[in-house]
Coordinates of C-alpha atoms in Angstrom, one line a residue:
X1 CA -6.9 16.8 -52.0
X2 CA -9.5 20.0 -52.9
X3 CA -10.7 19.8 -48.8
X4 CA -7.5 19.7 -48.0
X5 CA -6.3 22.6 -50.2
X6 CA -9.6 24.7 -49.1
X7 CA -8.3 23.8 -44.6
X8 CA -5.3 24.2 -45.9
X9 CA -6.1 28.0 -47.5
X10 CA -8.4 29.0 -44.6
X11 CA -6.1 28.0 -42.1
X12 CA -3.5 30.1 -43.6
X13 CA -5.4 33.3 -43.6
X14 CA -5.6 32.8 -40.0
X15 CA -2.1 33.1 -40.4
X16 CA -1.5 35.7 -41.5
X17 CA -3.8 37.4 -39.1
X18 CA -2.3 36.3 -36.4
X19 CA -5.1 34.5 -35.5
X20 CA -5.8 32.4 -31.8
X21 CA -8.7 30.5 -33.1
X22 CA -11.0 29.8 -36.2
X23 CA -14.9 29.0 -35.6
X24 CA -17.3 27.6 -38.1
X25 CA -20.3 28.9 -37.1
X26 CA -24.1 27.4 -38.0
X27 CA -26.4 30.6 -39.8
X28 CA -29.8 30.2 -41.2
X29 CA -28.9 30.4 -45.0
X30 CA -25.3 28.1 -43.8
X31 CA -22.2 28.7 -42.3
X32 CA -19.8 31.3 -41.4
X33 CA -16.5 30.7 -40.5
X34 CA -14.8 33.4 -38.5
X35 CA -11.4 34.7 -37.0
X36 CA -10.1 35.7 -33.4
X37 CA -7.0 37.9 -33.3
X38 CA -6.3 40.1 -31.3
X39 CA -9.2 40.3 -28.6
X40 CA -12.2 40.6 -32.1
X41 CA -14.1 38.8 -33.9
X42 CA -13.3 39.0 -37.9
X43 CA -15.2 37.4 -40.7
X44 CA -13.4 34.9 -43.1
X45 CA -15.2 33.3 -45.5
X46 CA -19.6 31.6 -45.9
X47 CA -19.9 28.5 -47.0
X48 CA -22.7 25.7 -47.9
X49 CA -23.6 23.7 -45.2
X50 CA -22.3 20.8 -47.0
X51 CA -19.1 22.1 -47.4
X52 CA -18.9 23.0 -44.3
X53 CA -19.6 19.7 -42.7
X54 CA -17.2 18.7 -45.3
X55 CA -13.8 21.0 -43.8
X56 CA -15.5 19.5 -40.0
X57 CA -15.3 15.9 -41.4
X58 CA -11.5 15.9 -42.9
X59 CA -10.5 18.0 -39.3
X60 CA -12.6 15.7 -37.1
X61 CA -10.6 12.5 -39.1
X62 CA -7.0 13.7 -38.9
X63 CA -7.8 14.9 -34.9
X64 CA -9.2 11.8 -34.0
X65 CA -12.2 12.1 -33.6
X66 CA -15.7 10.4 -34.7
X67 CA -17.0 11.7 -37.7
X68 CA -20.3 10.5 -37.4
X69 CA -21.0 12.1 -34.2
X70 CA -22.4 15.8 -34.9
X71 CA -24.0 17.0 -31.5
X72 CA -22.2 15.7 -28.6
X73 CA -19.0 17.4 -27.4
X74 CA -15.7 16.1 -29.6
X75 CA -12.4 16.9 -28.4
X76 CA -9.3 15.9 -30.3
X77 CA -6.0 16.9 -31.7
X78 CA -3.8 17.9 -34.9
X79 CA -0.2 19.1 -36.5
X80 CA -0.1 20.8 -39.1
X81 CA 2.9 22.2 -41.9
X82 CA 2.3 25.7 -43.6
X83 CA 5.2 27.1 -45.1
X84 CA 7.4 25.0 -43.2
X85 CA 6.0 26.5 -39.7
X86 CA 4.7 24.1 -37.1
X87 CA 0.9 24.4 -35.5
X88 CA -0.7 22.3 -33.3
X89 CA -4.1 22.7 -33.3
X90 CA -6.7 21.7 -30.3
X91 CA -9.9 20.7 -31.8
X92 CA -12.9 21.1 -30.2
X93 CA -17.0 20.3 -31.3
X94 CA -20.5 20.8 -30.6
X95 CA -23.9 20.7 -32.0
X96 CA -26.7 23.0 -31.0
X97 CA -30.3 22.1 -30.7
X98 CA -30.8 21.4 -33.9
X99 CA -28.2 19.3 -35.2
X100 CA -26.2 21.8 -36.6
X101 CA -22.5 21.3 -35.5
X102 CA -20.3 23.6 -34.4
X103 CA -16.3 24.0 -34.6
X104 CA -12.9 25.8 -33.5
X105 CA -10.4 25.1 -34.3
X106 CA -7.4 26.9 -31.8
X107 CA -4.3 27.8 -33.8
X108 CA -0.6 27.2 -31.4
X109 CA 2.7 28.5 -32.9
X110 CA 5.6 27.0 -32.1
X111 CA 8.2 29.0 -30.7
X112 CA 5.1 31.9 -30.3
X113 CA 6.8 34.0 -27.5
X114 CA 10.3 34.3 -29.3
X115 CA 8.4 36.7 -31.5
X116 CA 6.5 38.8 -28.9
X117 CA 6.5 42.3 -29.6
X118 CA 6.3 44.9 -26.0
X119 CA 4.6 47.9 -27.3
X120 CA 6.9 49.5 -24.3
X121 CA 10.3 48.0 -23.9
X122 CA 10.8 48.3 -20.6
X123 CA 7.7 46.7 -19.3
X124 CA 9.5 43.6 -20.7
X125 CA 12.4 44.5 -18.4
X126 CA 11.1 44.9 -15.0
X127 CA 9.1 41.6 -15.9
X128 CA 12.6 40.3 -16.6
X129 CA 13.5 41.6 -13.3
X130 CA 11.3 39.0 -11.2
X131 CA 12.2 36.5 -12.8
X132 CA 14.8 36.4 -10.3
X133 CA 12.8 36.2 -7.6
X134 CA 10.3 33.4 -5.4
X135 CA 7.1 33.7 -4.7
X136 CA 4.1 33.7 -7.2
X137 CA 3.4 36.0 -9.9
X138 CA 0.0 36.4 -12.1
X139 CA -0.8 37.3 -15.1
X140 CA -4.8 38.3 -16.1
X141 CA -5.9 38.6 -19.7
X142 CA -8.6 38.6 -22.0
X143 CA -8.5 34.9 -23.8
X144 CA -5.5 35.2 -27.0
X145 CA -3.8 38.3 -25.2
X146 CA -0.5 36.0 -25.6
X147 CA 0.0 35.1 -21.6
X148 CA 1.1 31.8 -22.2
X149 CA 3.5 33.8 -24.3
X150 CA 4.6 36.0 -21.5
X151 CA 5.0 33.2 -19.1
X152 CA 7.4 31.2 -21.3
X153 CA 9.1 34.2 -23.6
X154 CA 10.4 35.4 -19.6
X155 CA 10.9 32.1 -18.4
X156 CA 13.4 31.1 -21.5
X157 CA 16.2 33.2 -19.2
X158 CA 16.3 30.5 -17.1
X159 CA 16.9 28.0 -19.3
X160 CA 20.5 25.4 -18.1
X161 CA 20.5 27.6 -15.0
X162 CA 17.0 26.1 -13.5
X163 CA 14.8 23.4 -13.4
X164 CA 11.2 24.4 -15.5
X165 CA 8.3 22.4 -15.3
X166 CA 5.2 23.2 -16.6
X167 CA 1.6 22.8 -16.1
X168 CA -0.8 23.3 -18.7
X169 CA -4.5 22.0 -20.4
X170 CA -3.3 21.6 -22.9
X171 CA 1.0 22.7 -23.3
X172 CA 0.2 25.3 -25.8
X173 CA 4.0 25.9 -26.3
X174 CA 6.9 23.0 -26.8
X175 CA 10.1 23.6 -25.0
X176 CA 12.5 20.8 -24.8
X177 CA 14.6 23.0 -22.1
X178 CA 11.6 22.5 -19.8
X179 CA 9.7 19.2 -18.1
X180 CA 6.0 19.8 -20.0
X181 CA 3.2 18.2 -18.0
X182 CA -0.4 17.8 -19.1
X183 CA -3.6 17.5 -18.1
X184 CA -5.5 14.9 -18.6
X185 CA -8.8 14.0 -16.4
X186 CA -9.8 10.8 -16.8
X187 CA -6.3 9.8 -16.2
X188 CA -6.7 11.5 -13.0
X189 CA -4.4 14.4 -13.8
X190 CA -5.9 17.3 -13.4
X191 CA -3.7 20.5 -12.6
X192 CA -4.0 20.0 -8.3
X193 CA -2.3 16.4 -8.7
X194 CA 0.0 17.4 -11.4
X195 CA 1.2 20.1 -9.2
X196 CA 1.4 17.9 -5.9
X197 CA 4.0 15.3 -7.7
X198 CA 5.5 17.9 -9.2
X199 CA 6.2 19.2 -5.5
X200 CA 8.3 15.9 -5.8
X201 CA 10.6 16.4 -9.0
X202 CA 12.3 20.3 -6.6
X203 CA 11.9 22.2 -9.7
X204 CA 13.3 25.5 -9.1
X205 CA 10.5 27.5 -11.7
X206 CA 6.8 26.2 -12.2
X207 CA 4.5 27.6 -15.1
X208 CA 1.3 26.4 -13.9
X209 CA -1.3 27.1 -16.8
X210 CA -4.6 27.8 -15.2
X211 CA -5.5 28.4 -11.4
X212 CA -8.8 27.8 -11.6
X213 CA -10.1 26.4 -8.6
X214 CA -9.6 26.3 -4.9
X215 CA -7.4 22.9 -5.1
X216 CA -5.1 24.6 -7.6
X217 CA -4.6 28.3 -6.1
X218 CA -3.6 26.8 -2.4
X219 CA -1.0 24.6 -3.7
X220 CA 0.9 27.0 -6.3
X221 CA 0.5 29.7 -3.0
X222 CA 2.5 26.8 -0.5
X223 CA 5.0 26.0 -3.8
X224 CA 5.7 30.1 -4.2
X225 CA 5.8 30.3 0.3
X226 CA 8.3 27.7 0.0
X227 CA 11.0 29.2 -2.1
X228 CA 9.3 28.1 -6.0
X229 CA 9.4 30.5 -8.5
X230 CA 5.2 30.5 -10.0
X231 CA 4.6 31.5 -13.0
X232 CA 0.2 31.8 -14.0
X233 CA -2.5 32.9 -15.3
X234 CA -5.9 33.4 -13.6
X235 CA -10.0 35.0 -14.8
X236 CA -10.2 39.1 -13.5
X237 CA -11.3 41.7 -15.1
X238 CA -7.9 43.8 -14.6
X239 CA -4.7 44.0 -12.2
X240 CA -6.6 44.9 -8.8
X241 CA -8.7 42.4 -9.2
X242 CA -7.2 39.1 -9.0
X243 CA -6.5 39.2 -5.1
X244 CA -10.4 39.2 -5.2
X245 CA -10.8 35.8 -6.9
X246 CA -7.7 34.5 -5.2
X247 CA -10.2 34.9 -2.2
X248 CA -12.7 33.2 -3.6
X249 CA -10.8 30.2 -4.2
X250 CA -10.0 30.0 -1.0
X251 CA -7.0 31.8 -0.5
X252 CA -6.5 33.6 3.0
X253 CA -5.5 37.4 2.9
X254 CA -2.5 37.3 5.1
X255 CA -0.8 34.0 3.1
X256 CA -1.8 35.6 -0.3
X257 CA -0.2 38.9 0.5
X258 CA 3.2 36.6 2.2
X259 CA 2.9 34.1 -1.1
X260 CA 2.2 37.3 -3.4
X261 CA 5.2 38.8 -5.6
X262 CA 3.8 40.8 -8.9
X263 CA 0.4 40.4 -10.6
X264 CA -0.3 41.6 -14.5
X265 CA -3.0 42.1 -16.6
X266 CA -1.7 42.0 -20.3
X267 CA -3.9 43.3 -23.5
X268 CA -2.8 42.3 -27.0
X269 CA -3.3 45.3 -29.4
X270 CA -3.4 46.5 -32.5
X271 CA -0.5 49.2 -33.3
X272 CA -0.7 51.6 -35.7
X273 CA 2.1 50.4 -37.6
X274 CA 0.3 47.1 -38.5
X275 CA 2.2 44.8 -35.8
X276 CA 0.4 43.7 -32.9
X277 CA 2.3 44.0 -29.4
X278 CA 1.3 43.3 -25.5
X279 CA 1.1 45.9 -22.8
X280 CA 1.1 45.5 -19.1
X281 CA -0.6 47.3 -16.4
X282 CA 2.1 45.5 -13.1
X283 CA 1.7 45.3 -10.3
X284 CA 5.1 44.4 -7.5
X285 CA 4.4 43.6 -4.0
X286 CA 4.2 45.3 -1.5
X287 CA 2.2 47.3 -3.0
X288 CA -1.0 49.4 -1.5
X289 CA -4.4 48.5 -2.9
X290 CA -6.6 50.2 -3.6
X291 CA -10.0 50.3 -1.5
X292 CA -12.6 50.3 -4.7
X293 CA -13.7 49.2 -7.5
X294 CA -11.4 50.3 -9.9
X295 CA -9.4 47.3 -11.4
X296 CA -7.0 48.9 -13.7
X297 CA -4.1 51.3 -12.0
X298 CA -3.5 55.2 -12.7
X299 CA -0.4 54.2 -14.1
X300 CA -2.5 51.5 -17.1
X301 CA -4.0 55.7 -18.1
X302 CA -0.8 57.2 -18.3
X303 CA 0.5 54.3 -20.6
X304 CA -2.0 54.2 -23.5
X305 CA -1.8 58.2 -23.6
X306 CA 1.3 58.6 -23.7
X307 CA 1.9 55.5 -27.2
X308 CA -1.2 57.1 -28.4
X309 CA 1.0 60.4 -28.3
X310 CA 3.1 58.9 -29.7
X311 CA 1.4 57.5 -32.2
X312 CA 1.6 53.9 -31.7
X313 CA -1.8 53.5 -31.0
X314 CA -5.2 54.9 -32.6
X315 CA -7.5 56.6 -30.8
X316 CA -10.1 54.1 -31.4
X317 CA -7.9 51.3 -29.4
X318 CA -6.7 53.9 -26.7
X319 CA -10.2 54.3 -25.7
X320 CA -11.1 50.9 -26.1
X321 CA -7.4 49.8 -23.9
X322 CA -8.8 52.5 -20.9
X323 CA -12.7 51.1 -20.9
X324 CA -11.1 47.8 -19.6

């Protein structure tokens, strides 16, 4: 019970700061526990190697992972209820060259998108209006920026009106009114495989967790061109980095121009009142893309200055956002 109580204390501390991940990382003296929140790492605790290993073994046991294997990569999952809040945990463990194990716990909050706060409410209204169109809408931003939460929040307004299918790795938010599919590569259920099957169900709306390869990009674009509303995420450093990224994945510019409805870059930022909120740099097509290396629109800097002047952002956060 002492180990489980300690684990609950660590997770509760992370949840209170709305962390997305908890890290158990080896050091020269023992282990450090870090949390990822609002785009930065914060130290949570230090402990002995023995104590850390006990906690990691407990997590692995509850996640159906091999406790005796401390070096090979392992993945697992578990569900935890803390103070009536259900948390879905995704576990990743691997050992370093000295056979010291590291472990990461991804925290998935049920109903997270319902609590999503928009720094500029009119940005939510703009994105919401796009849900009544067809085509491809892409979201980029750093890990933990809330991209999946944003997509769910926006599409929930269509519940009961349209058939919504999600394809994710893993399913992060449970929504009983959506048809939710989960990637399972060993069972030949990759993103592209599930997309092909999903199209036969004729959904009105697709949420694709991530476009990460050429085949998924191609099928997502085809679905958008055939009259579906497709929302997905893609890795890019800014809103103007999305189209070049798709070009790298083999999507022809002329085809993308027809399929793309909007693209958005988002960040989760600390607000001066102590909360966290999402801010977006959104481009709705058609839009003239600048022939430069800039990643963000000119409007991005203006929005940050407006929020700084209104006292909602501090100078450090504003400067960090402008350097995106």
